[in-house]
Amino acid sequence: MCQWGTEQFDLCQFDTKQQRIEALLAAMTLDEKLGQMTMSIWHNNVTPEIIRERFIGSIIHTEGPVPGPTASDWMDKFDEFQREAMNTRLGIPLLTGVDAVHGQNTFEGAVIFPHNIGMGATRNPELIQRAAEITAIEAAGTGFSWTFSPCIAMPEHEHWGRVYEGFTEDRDLTIQATIASIRGYQGEHLWHRHTIAGTAKHYLGDGATTGGVEGGDAVLSEADIRQRHLPTYQAAVEQGVASIMVGFNSVNGIPMHQHRYLVQDVLKDELGFEGVVLTDWNGGIRFGEPHTVINAGVDIAMQPGNHDEFLTKLKASVLDNTVSMQRIDDAVRRILTMKYDLGLFADPFAKREFAEQIGAPEHRKVARQAVRESLVLLKNDNSALPLDRSESIAVVGEHANNSGLQSGGWSIHWQGQKESYAGASTILDGINEFAGNVEFNVDGCSADMQADKVVAVVGELPYAEGLGDSDELWLSETHKNMIRQCAEMGKQVITVLISGRPLIVNDELEISDAFIAAWLPGSEGAGVADLLFSVNGFTPKGKLPLAWPARFGDLPLSQYDDKALFPYGYGMQAF
């Protein structure tokens, strides 16, 4: 395809990628350039016509209406927007982005993997890479070319509502997971049809804010930055990550969205990052005037329906020379390069051949493997595990039979949901696969229960971002009482904890015969049963990605703190 846009701009007259990008850049008006630097939400004050009129360069799907129940509905919708981009003067294609952070988790029926904290517990980079490959295929099959993942935060405070988005608190393990994840999303070449662009986030120090406050201030020395936080992003840059998202947090009092030293001087100039730097939600305005963000080195602003305000203010700053044309051209050059590398100038439309693979059995099989390998066995006394398929087993707790609760935030909805969703299996489903006599009671043990062994599934309710920041890092009284009641009835209790972070569970550990940290397993909850029953001889593999606290007063607990109840890396490897 050579002729682009209503002017029939002929890209084929130029021999190299660089020549084509420079020719496009030279032909663009200021409004066209600023449009490329602007991202908006397709369902929030943005129509296909606005894409054409305002030259918007990228759209995202996030919390809100969905295009429809089927993958075809989604691809039809995004292709509708893409056609309007093609009908602009130069026909520069759109980027379509999504927070596919543990699978294509915005589409009901897609495979949802364990959140990153569980993937880190597997210590299996090949599995992390395969999960990202599957996510790329299922995201492409719903019309996307770009994911805002992987999150490579290193959580240092259990209070933080995004602990589960990080793979681990360990720098070197984070680097391994970062490399594996980017390889999975982006493959050998971005232009391969089964790949999508990845995003390393949230640059920099998002997991190190004082008190674990989402969007708070990370007080870091230059040594902290260079020895702990920067190497993970250096690995992402060396791996060729397409984009990097700056965080809501500040570093030493300066918002990362305005941190010219860390974004322009360090990331771009020193590390040599040649990809796209983008804001987080509303980042082009949230922290100050647009020029403060763009001059810091940010290339794309994610503006949720308020693109007009951003565009108007940024244009004024260019016209009065507050923002140089050199800075604008640098940003647009990076954006055009990313689009070219993704193959959008060869075929900008949705990759419909991948729709039939969404939720495929072979994809679910990999996700189930991730679930069982992510489980960390913290305790196993009195031969509680593995379970015998022939014995009577009781299962209690609402988390046992609810795929929404077992998946956490960023699952179908931004804050997750408390109801099950299509295509998923629950922990109870898995137990029913292998046991012939299962009693289930959502409320707990009852006097008429025949089983001597009880699987009690307890945990947190779904949350995401700052709404998950909490000082209540323990189980609810309802869940505590459920475990206690079963133990007092003389049952052997196997506790399965569903959580996005370590919790203070000393009492529950003490009265449980076995205890499993199951994190947030995603859509294939049945994989928990693979460990419970030692299916096909499976033995526990998961190891703690963070040190586990014994007391609330010990928080924040550092990686190798000798006050830990269980040290970093702990996990029983046999029954």
PDB file of N, CA and C in Angstrom, residues 176-265:
ATOM      1  N   GLN A 176      14.601 -10.075  34.965  1.00  0.00           N
ATOM      2  CA  GLN A 176      14.303 -11.299  34.215  1.00  0.00           C
ATOM      3  C   GLN A 176      12.869 -11.292  33.685  1.00  0.00           C
ATOM      4  N   ALA A 177      11.922 -10.919  34.564  1.00  0.00           N
ATOM      5  CA  ALA A 177      10.511 -10.896  34.174  1.00  0.00           C
ATOM      6  C   ALA A 177      10.243  -9.823  33.123  1.00  0.00           C
ATOM      7  N   THR A 178      10.923  -8.694  33.242  1.00  0.00           N
ATOM      8  CA  THR A 178      10.773  -7.605  32.271  1.00  0.00           C
ATOM      9  C   THR A 178      11.180  -8.068  30.886  1.00  0.00           C
ATOM     10  N   ILE A 179      12.350  -8.675  30.794  1.00  0.00           N
ATOM     11  CA  ILE A 179      12.852  -9.159  29.509  1.00  0.00           C
ATOM     12  C   ILE A 179      11.910 -10.199  28.917  1.00  0.00           C
ATOM     13  N   ALA A 180      11.471 -11.143  29.748  1.00  0.00           N
ATOM     14  CA  ALA A 180      10.585 -12.204  29.268  1.00  0.00           C
ATOM     15  C   ALA A 180       9.261 -11.643  28.771  1.00  0.00           C
ATOM     16  N   SER A 181       8.708 -10.709  29.521  1.00  0.00           N
ATOM     17  CA  SER A 181       7.415 -10.144  29.162  1.00  0.00           C
ATOM     18  C   SER A 181       7.497  -9.360  27.850  1.00  0.00           C
ATOM     19  N   ILE A 182       8.515  -8.537  27.703  1.00  0.00           N
ATOM     20  CA  ILE A 182       8.654  -7.749  26.474  1.00  0.00           C
ATOM     21  C   ILE A 182       8.871  -8.663  25.275  1.00  0.00           C
ATOM     22  N   ARG A 183       9.673  -9.686  25.457  1.00  0.00           N
ATOM     23  CA  ARG A 183       9.865 -10.657  24.369  1.00  0.00           C
ATOM     24  C   ARG A 183       8.546 -11.308  23.982  1.00  0.00           C
ATOM     25  N   GLY A 184       7.713 -11.572  24.973  1.00  0.00           N
ATOM     26  CA  GLY A 184       6.427 -12.194  24.682  1.00  0.00           C
ATOM     27  C   GLY A 184       5.496 -11.284  23.906  1.00  0.00           C
ATOM     28  N   TYR A 185       5.385 -10.044  24.328  1.00  0.00           N
ATOM     29  CA  TYR A 185       4.503  -9.105  23.635  1.00  0.00           C
ATOM     30  C   TYR A 185       5.009  -8.765  22.240  1.00  0.00           C
ATOM     31  N   GLN A 186       6.299  -8.498  22.135  1.00  0.00           N
ATOM     32  CA  GLN A 186       6.840  -7.885  20.924  1.00  0.00           C
ATOM     33  C   GLN A 186       7.538  -8.870  19.981  1.00  0.00           C
ATOM     34  N   GLY A 187       7.822 -10.071  20.442  1.00  0.00           N
ATOM     35  CA  GLY A 187       8.437 -11.055  19.580  1.00  0.00           C
ATOM     36  C   GLY A 187       9.778 -10.607  19.024  1.00  0.00           C
ATOM     37  N   GLU A 188      10.159 -11.206  17.916  1.00  0.00           N
ATOM     38  CA  GLU A 188      11.416 -10.834  17.259  1.00  0.00           C
ATOM     39  C   GLU A 188      11.295  -9.498  16.537  1.00  0.00           C
ATOM     40  N   HIS A 189      10.110  -9.242  15.999  1.00  0.00           N
ATOM     41  CA  HIS A 189       9.871  -7.997  15.262  1.00  0.00           C
ATOM     42  C   HIS A 189       8.455  -7.526  15.545  1.00  0.00           C
ATOM     43  N   LEU A 190       8.282  -6.242  15.779  1.00  0.00           N
ATOM     44  CA  LEU A 190       6.947  -5.704  16.044  1.00  0.00           C
ATOM     45  C   LEU A 190       6.014  -5.857  14.855  1.00  0.00           C
ATOM     46  N   TRP A 191       6.578  -5.925  13.661  1.00  0.00           N
ATOM     47  CA  TRP A 191       5.689  -5.982  12.504  1.00  0.00           C
ATOM     48  C   TRP A 191       5.078  -7.361  12.271  1.00  0.00           C
ATOM     49  N   HIS A 192       5.536  -8.373  13.022  1.00  0.00           N
ATOM     50  CA  HIS A 192       4.862  -9.666  12.938  1.00  0.00           C
ATOM     51  C   HIS A 192       3.414  -9.522  13.399  1.00  0.00           C
ATOM     52  N   ARG A 193       2.512 -10.196  12.742  1.00  0.00           N
ATOM     53  CA  ARG A 193       1.093  -9.966  12.998  1.00  0.00           C
ATOM     54  C   ARG A 193       0.660 -10.408  14.393  1.00  0.00           C
ATOM     55  N   HIS A 194       1.367 -11.355  14.977  1.00  0.00           N
ATOM     56  CA  HIS A 194       0.960 -11.861  16.295  1.00  0.00           C
ATOM     57  C   HIS A 194       1.557 -11.052  17.437  1.00  0.00           C
ATOM     58  N   THR A 195       2.215  -9.946  17.153  1.00  0.00           N
ATOM     59  CA  THR A 195       2.838  -9.149  18.207  1.00  0.00           C
ATOM     60  C   THR A 195       2.118  -7.821  18.381  1.00  0.00           C
ATOM     61  N   ILE A 196       2.299  -7.239  19.564  1.00  0.00           N
ATOM     62  CA  ILE A 196       1.817  -5.898  19.851  1.00  0.00           C
ATOM     63  C   ILE A 196       2.924  -5.141  20.581  1.00  0.00           C
ATOM     64  N   ALA A 197       2.793  -3.830  20.634  1.00  0.00           N
ATOM     65  CA  ALA A 197       3.778  -3.013  21.333  1.00  0.00           C
ATOM     66  C   ALA A 197       3.588  -3.135  22.832  1.00  0.00           C
ATOM     67  N   GLY A 198       4.683  -3.234  23.559  1.00  0.00           N
ATOM     68  CA  GLY A 198       4.633  -3.269  25.012  1.00  0.00           C
ATOM     69  C   GLY A 198       4.959  -1.913  25.615  1.00  0.00           C
ATOM     70  N   THR A 199       4.697  -1.793  26.908  1.00  0.00           N
ATOM     71  CA  THR A 199       4.953  -0.549  27.640  1.00  0.00           C
ATOM     72  C   THR A 199       5.520  -0.889  29.005  1.00  0.00           C
ATOM     73  N   ALA A 200       6.741  -0.485  29.275  1.00  0.00           N
ATOM     74  CA  ALA A 200       7.292  -0.634  30.618  1.00  0.00           C
ATOM     75  C   ALA A 200       6.790   0.522  31.483  1.00  0.00           C
ATOM     76  N   LYS A 201       6.278   0.189  32.677  1.00  0.00           N
ATOM     77  CA  LYS A 201       5.709   1.232  33.526  1.00  0.00           C
ATOM     78  C   LYS A 201       5.874   0.841  35.003  1.00  0.00           C
ATOM     79  N   HIS A 202       5.772   1.847  35.921  1.00  0.00           N
ATOM     80  CA  HIS A 202       5.584   3.279  35.703  1.00  0.00           C
ATOM     81  C   HIS A 202       6.872   3.966  36.094  1.00  0.00           C
ATOM     82  N   TYR A 203       7.542   4.501  35.127  1.00  0.00           N
ATOM     83  CA  TYR A 203       8.839   5.127  35.297  1.00  0.00           C
ATOM     84  C   TYR A 203       8.704   6.365  36.176  1.00  0.00           C
ATOM     85  N   LEU A 204       9.376   6.453  37.258  1.00  0.00           N
ATOM     86  CA  LEU A 204      10.351   5.605  37.927  1.00  0.00           C
ATOM     87  C   LEU A 204      10.034   5.629  39.422  1.00  0.00           C
ATOM     88  N   GLY A 205      10.251   4.514  40.122  1.00  0.00           N
ATOM     89  CA  GLY A 205      10.097   4.479  41.564  1.00  0.00           C
ATOM     90  C   GLY A 205       8.671   4.445  42.060  1.00  0.00           C
ATOM     91  N   ASP A 206       7.728   3.971  41.219  1.00  0.00           N
ATOM     92  CA  ASP A 206       6.320   3.996  41.606  1.00  0.00           C
ATOM     93  C   ASP A 206       6.021   3.114  42.809  1.00  0.00           C
ATOM     94  N   GLY A 207       6.820   2.061  43.016  1.00  0.00           N
ATOM     95  CA  GLY A 207       6.592   1.167  44.150  1.00  0.00           C
ATOM     96  C   GLY A 207       7.327   1.569  45.407  1.00  0.00           C
ATOM     97  N   ALA A 208       8.002   2.720  45.370  1.00  0.00           N
ATOM     98  CA  ALA A 208       8.856   3.115  46.485  1.00  0.00           C
ATOM     99  C   ALA A 208       8.402   4.403  47.158  1.00  0.00           C
ATOM    100  N   THR A 209       7.140   4.771  46.983  1.00  0.00           N
ATOM    101  CA  THR A 209       6.673   6.021  47.583  1.00  0.00           C
ATOM    102  C   THR A 209       6.593   5.899  49.103  1.00  0.00           C
ATOM    103  N   THR A 210       6.771   6.998  49.767  1.00  0.00           N
ATOM    104  CA  THR A 210       6.692   7.024  51.229  1.00  0.00           C
ATOM    105  C   THR A 210       5.318   6.560  51.691  1.00  0.00           C
ATOM    106  N   GLY A 211       5.298   5.561  52.555  1.00  0.00           N
ATOM    107  CA  GLY A 211       4.035   5.038  53.062  1.00  0.00           C
ATOM    108  C   GLY A 211       3.269   4.180  52.089  1.00  0.00           C
ATOM    109  N   GLY A 212       3.832   3.932  50.907  1.00  0.00           N
ATOM    110  CA  GLY A 212       3.122   3.126  49.914  1.00  0.00           C
ATOM    111  C   GLY A 212       1.897   3.806  49.355  1.00  0.00           C
ATOM    112  N   VAL A 213       1.919   5.132  49.282  1.00  0.00           N
ATOM    113  CA  VAL A 213       0.780   5.894  48.773  1.00  0.00           C
ATOM    114  C   VAL A 213       0.824   5.925  47.253  1.00  0.00           C
ATOM    115  N   GLU A 214      -0.244   5.522  46.609  1.00  0.00           N
ATOM    116  CA  GLU A 214      -0.312   5.577  45.152  1.00  0.00           C
ATOM    117  C   GLU A 214      -0.182   7.034  44.694  1.00  0.00           C
ATOM    118  N   GLY A 215       0.767   7.270  43.792  1.00  0.00           N
ATOM    119  CA  GLY A 215       1.004   8.619  43.306  1.00  0.00           C
ATOM    120  C   GLY A 215       1.724   9.502  44.296  1.00  0.00           C
ATOM    121  N   GLY A 216       2.286   8.918  45.342  1.00  0.00           N
ATOM    122  CA  GLY A 216       2.995   9.696  46.349  1.00  0.00           C
ATOM    123  C   GLY A 216       4.413  10.033  45.920  1.00  0.00           C
ATOM    124  N   ASP A 217       5.225  10.412  46.892  1.00  0.00           N
ATOM    125  CA  ASP A 217       6.590  10.844  46.609  1.00  0.00           C
ATOM    126  C   ASP A 217       7.579   9.743  46.988  1.00  0.00           C
ATOM    127  N   ALA A 218       8.459   9.391  46.058  1.00  0.00           N
ATOM    128  CA  ALA A 218       9.542   8.449  46.327  1.00  0.00           C
ATOM    129  C   ALA A 218      10.800   9.257  46.616  1.00  0.00           C
ATOM    130  N   VAL A 219      11.286   9.142  47.817  1.00  0.00           N
ATOM    131  CA  VAL A 219      12.505   9.861  48.205  1.00  0.00           C
ATOM    132  C   VAL A 219      13.679   8.923  47.921  1.00  0.00           C
ATOM    133  N   LEU A 220      14.430   9.247  46.877  1.00  0.00           N
ATOM    134  CA  LEU A 220      15.477   8.352  46.397  1.00  0.00           C
ATOM    135  C   LEU A 220      16.784   9.104  46.221  1.00  0.00           C
ATOM    136  N   SER A 221      17.862   8.505  46.684  1.00  0.00           N
ATOM    137  CA  SER A 221      19.182   9.054  46.401  1.00  0.00           C
ATOM    138  C   SER A 221      19.575   8.704  44.974  1.00  0.00           C
ATOM    139  N   GLU A 222      20.595   9.364  44.471  1.00  0.00           N
ATOM    140  CA  GLU A 222      21.083   9.032  43.134  1.00  0.00           C
ATOM    141  C   GLU A 222      21.547   7.578  43.095  1.00  0.00           C
ATOM    142  N   ALA A 223      22.122   7.111  44.192  1.00  0.00           N
ATOM    143  CA  ALA A 223      22.533   5.705  44.252  1.00  0.00           C
ATOM    144  C   ALA A 223      21.330   4.777  44.194  1.00  0.00           C
ATOM    145  N   ASP A 224      20.236   5.112  44.917  1.00  0.00           N
ATOM    146  CA  ASP A 224      19.005   4.313  44.850  1.00  0.00           C
ATOM    147  C   ASP A 224      18.518   4.201  43.411  1.00  0.00           C
ATOM    148  N   ILE A 225      18.497   5.346  42.746  1.00  0.00           N
ATOM    149  CA  ILE A 225      17.992   5.382  41.374  1.00  0.00           C
ATOM    150  C   ILE A 225      18.839   4.501  40.471  1.00  0.00           C
ATOM    151  N   ARG A 226      20.142   4.630  40.578  1.00  0.00           N
ATOM    152  CA  ARG A 226      21.032   3.981  39.620  1.00  0.00           C
ATOM    153  C   ARG A 226      21.298   2.515  39.949  1.00  0.00           C
ATOM    154  N   GLN A 227      21.248   2.161  41.210  1.00  0.00           N
ATOM    155  CA  GLN A 227      21.546   0.779  41.577  1.00  0.00           C
ATOM    156  C   GLN A 227      20.303  -0.098  41.642  1.00  0.00           C
ATOM    157  N   ARG A 228      19.158   0.486  41.987  1.00  0.00           N
ATOM    158  CA  ARG A 228      17.949  -0.323  42.167  1.00  0.00           C
ATOM    159  C   ARG A 228      16.917  -0.100  41.072  1.00  0.00           C
ATOM    160  N   HIS A 229      16.572   1.139  40.800  1.00  0.00           N
ATOM    161  CA  HIS A 229      15.409   1.411  39.956  1.00  0.00           C
ATOM    162  C   HIS A 229      15.719   1.522  38.471  1.00  0.00           C
ATOM    163  N   LEU A 230      16.836   2.115  38.122  1.00  0.00           N
ATOM    164  CA  LEU A 230      17.139   2.334  36.710  1.00  0.00           C
ATOM    165  C   LEU A 230      17.481   1.052  35.958  1.00  0.00           C
ATOM    166  N   PRO A 231      18.160   0.074  36.580  1.00  0.00           N
ATOM    167  CA  PRO A 231      18.528  -1.130  35.816  1.00  0.00           C
ATOM    168  C   PRO A 231      17.357  -1.886  35.206  1.00  0.00           C
ATOM    169  N   THR A 232      16.195  -1.860  35.845  1.00  0.00           N
ATOM    170  CA  THR A 232      15.033  -2.548  35.266  1.00  0.00           C
ATOM    171  C   THR A 232      14.611  -1.880  33.958  1.00  0.00           C
ATOM    172  N   TYR A 233      14.664  -0.543  33.922  1.00  0.00           N
ATOM    173  CA  TYR A 233      14.303   0.176  32.694  1.00  0.00           C
ATOM    174  C   TYR A 233      15.403   0.095  31.649  1.00  0.00           C
ATOM    175  N   GLN A 234      16.651   0.034  32.102  1.00  0.00           N
ATOM    176  CA  GLN A 234      17.740  -0.177  31.155  1.00  0.00           C
ATOM    177  C   GLN A 234      17.547  -1.509  30.443  1.00  0.00           C
ATOM    178  N   ALA A 235      17.129  -2.526  31.187  1.00  0.00           N
ATOM    179  CA  ALA A 235      16.859  -3.829  30.577  1.00  0.00           C
ATOM    180  C   ALA A 235      15.724  -3.733  29.562  1.00  0.00           C
ATOM    181  N   ALA A 236      14.687  -2.970  29.905  1.00  0.00           N
ATOM    182  CA  ALA A 236      13.563  -2.796  28.976  1.00  0.00           C
ATOM    183  C   ALA A 236      14.015  -2.087  27.711  1.00  0.00           C
ATOM    184  N   VAL A 237      14.835  -1.054  27.869  1.00  0.00           N
ATOM    185  CA  VAL A 237      15.343  -0.318  26.706  1.00  0.00           C
ATOM    186  C   VAL A 237      16.190  -1.234  25.837  1.00  0.00           C
ATOM    187  N   GLU A 238      17.084  -1.986  26.454  1.00  0.00           N
ATOM    188  CA  GLU A 238      17.959  -2.886  25.700  1.00  0.00           C
ATOM    189  C   GLU A 238      17.170  -3.979  24.997  1.00  0.00           C
ATOM    190  N   GLN A 239      16.017  -4.331  25.573  1.00  0.00           N
ATOM    191  CA  GLN A 239      15.165  -5.348  24.959  1.00  0.00           C
ATOM    192  C   GLN A 239      14.328  -4.765  23.827  1.00  0.00           C
ATOM    193  N   GLY A 240      14.355  -3.443  23.661  1.00  0.00           N
ATOM    194  CA  GLY A 240      13.631  -2.804  22.570  1.00  0.00           C
ATOM    195  C   GLY A 240      12.185  -2.508  22.868  1.00  0.00           C
ATOM    196  N   VAL A 241      11.831  -2.294  24.128  1.00  0.00           N
ATOM    197  CA  VAL A 241      10.436  -1.984  24.456  1.00  0.00           C
ATOM    198  C   VAL A 241       9.976  -0.764  23.657  1.00  0.00           C
ATOM    199  N   ALA A 242       8.763  -0.836  23.131  1.00  0.00           N
ATOM    200  CA  ALA A 242       8.270   0.210  22.236  1.00  0.00           C
ATOM    201  C   ALA A 242       7.954   1.502  22.961  1.00  0.00           C
ATOM    202  N   SER A 243       7.494   1.401  24.217  1.00  0.00           N
ATOM    203  CA  SER A 243       7.076   2.607  24.925  1.00  0.00           C
ATOM    204  C   SER A 243       7.331   2.465  26.417  1.00  0.00           C
ATOM    205  N   ILE A 244       7.400   3.594  27.084  1.00  0.00           N
ATOM    206  CA  ILE A 244       7.561   3.658  28.523  1.00  0.00           C
ATOM    207  C   ILE A 244       6.582   4.687  29.062  1.00  0.00           C
ATOM    208  N   MET A 245       5.844   4.315  30.093  1.00  0.00           N
ATOM    209  CA  MET A 245       4.856   5.211  30.703  1.00  0.00           C
ATOM    210  C   MET A 245       5.422   5.786  31.992  1.00  0.00           C
ATOM    211  N   VAL A 246       5.321   7.105  32.139  1.00  0.00           N
ATOM    212  CA  VAL A 246       5.757   7.726  33.387  1.00  0.00           C
ATOM    213  C   VAL A 246       4.682   7.561  34.451  1.00  0.00           C
ATOM    214  N   GLY A 247       5.115   7.580  35.709  1.00  0.00           N
ATOM    215  CA  GLY A 247       4.220   7.283  36.813  1.00  0.00           C
ATOM    216  C   GLY A 247       3.506   8.504  37.361  1.00  0.00           C
ATOM    217  N   PHE A 248       2.452   8.223  38.126  1.00  0.00           N
ATOM    218  CA  PHE A 248       1.747   9.277  38.861  1.00  0.00           C
ATOM    219  C   PHE A 248       2.600   9.826  40.001  1.00  0.00           C
ATOM    220  N   ASN A 249       3.593   9.061  40.408  1.00  0.00           N
ATOM    221  CA  ASN A 249       4.378   9.438  41.576  1.00  0.00           C
ATOM    222  C   ASN A 249       5.366  10.559  41.271  1.00  0.00           C
ATOM    223  N   SER A 250       5.881  11.139  42.335  1.00  0.00           N
ATOM    224  CA  SER A 250       6.988  12.087  42.244  1.00  0.00           C
ATOM    225  C   SER A 250       8.264  11.398  42.695  1.00  0.00           C
ATOM    226  N   VAL A 251       9.380  11.948  42.309  1.00  0.00           N
ATOM    227  CA  VAL A 251      10.673  11.531  42.839  1.00  0.00           C
ATOM    228  C   VAL A 251      11.330  12.761  43.439  1.00  0.00           C
ATOM    229  N   ASN A 252      11.547  12.695  44.743  1.00  0.00           N
ATOM    230  CA  ASN A 252      12.139  13.819  45.479  1.00  0.00           C
ATOM    231  C   ASN A 252      11.379  15.128  45.241  1.00  0.00           C
ATOM    232  N   GLY A 253      10.047  14.981  45.234  1.00  0.00           N
ATOM    233  CA  GLY A 253       9.185  16.154  45.151  1.00  0.00           C
ATOM    234  C   GLY A 253       8.840  16.631  43.760  1.00  0.00           C
ATOM    235  N   ILE A 254       9.440  16.054  42.742  1.00  0.00           N
ATOM    236  CA  ILE A 254       9.154  16.468  41.359  1.00  0.00           C
ATOM    237  C   ILE A 254       8.296  15.400  40.690  1.00  0.00           C
ATOM    238  N   PRO A 255       7.091  15.748  40.213  1.00  0.00           N
ATOM    239  CA  PRO A 255       6.257  14.748  39.535  1.00  0.00           C
ATOM    240  C   PRO A 255       7.009  14.138  38.350  1.00  0.00           C
ATOM    241  N   MET A 256       6.905  12.828  38.211  1.00  0.00           N
ATOM    242  CA  MET A 256       7.599  12.164  37.113  1.00  0.00           C
ATOM    243  C   MET A 256       7.148  12.696  35.756  1.00  0.00           C
ATOM    244  N   HIS A 257       5.909  13.164  35.664  1.00  0.00           N
ATOM    245  CA  HIS A 257       5.434  13.721  34.401  1.00  0.00           C
ATOM    246  C   HIS A 257       6.158  15.020  34.035  1.00  0.00           C
ATOM    247  N   GLN A 258       6.830  15.603  34.997  1.00  0.00           N
ATOM    248  CA  GLN A 258       7.545  16.861  34.750  1.00  0.00           C
ATOM    249  C   GLN A 258       9.040  16.729  35.030  1.00  0.00           C
ATOM    250  N   HIS A 259       9.515  15.508  35.187  1.00  0.00           N
ATOM    251  CA  HIS A 259      10.879  15.282  35.651  1.00  0.00           C
ATOM    252  C   HIS A 259      11.833  15.221  34.449  1.00  0.00           C
ATOM    253  N   ARG A 260      12.246  16.382  33.975  1.00  0.00           N
ATOM    254  CA  ARG A 260      13.092  16.439  32.781  1.00  0.00           C
ATOM    255  C   ARG A 260      14.395  15.666  32.973  1.00  0.00           C
ATOM    256  N   TYR A 261      14.980  15.740  34.171  1.00  0.00           N
ATOM    257  CA  TYR A 261      16.245  15.049  34.397  1.00  0.00           C
ATOM    258  C   TYR A 261      16.090  13.547  34.184  1.00  0.00           C
ATOM    259  N   LEU A 262      15.055  12.951  34.798  1.00  0.00           N
ATOM    260  CA  LEU A 262      14.902  11.496  34.707  1.00  0.00           C
ATOM    261  C   LEU A 262      14.335  11.045  33.364  1.00  0.00           C
ATOM    262  N   VAL A 263      13.478  11.868  32.738  1.00  0.00           N
ATOM    263  CA  VAL A 263      12.864  11.453  31.472  1.00  0.00           C
ATOM    264  C   VAL A 263      13.769  11.788  30.285  1.00  0.00           C
ATOM    265  N   GLN A 264      14.076  13.057  30.102  1.00  0.00           N
ATOM    266  CA  GLN A 264      14.865  13.453  28.940  1.00  0.00           C
ATOM    267  C   GLN A 264      16.349  13.128  29.118  1.00  0.00           C
ATOM    268  N   ASP A 265      16.916  13.596  30.222  1.00  0.00           N
ATOM    269  CA  ASP A 265      18.368  13.474  30.382  1.00  0.00           C
ATOM    270  C   ASP A 265      18.812  12.026  30.607  1.00  0.00           C
TER     271      ASP A 265
END
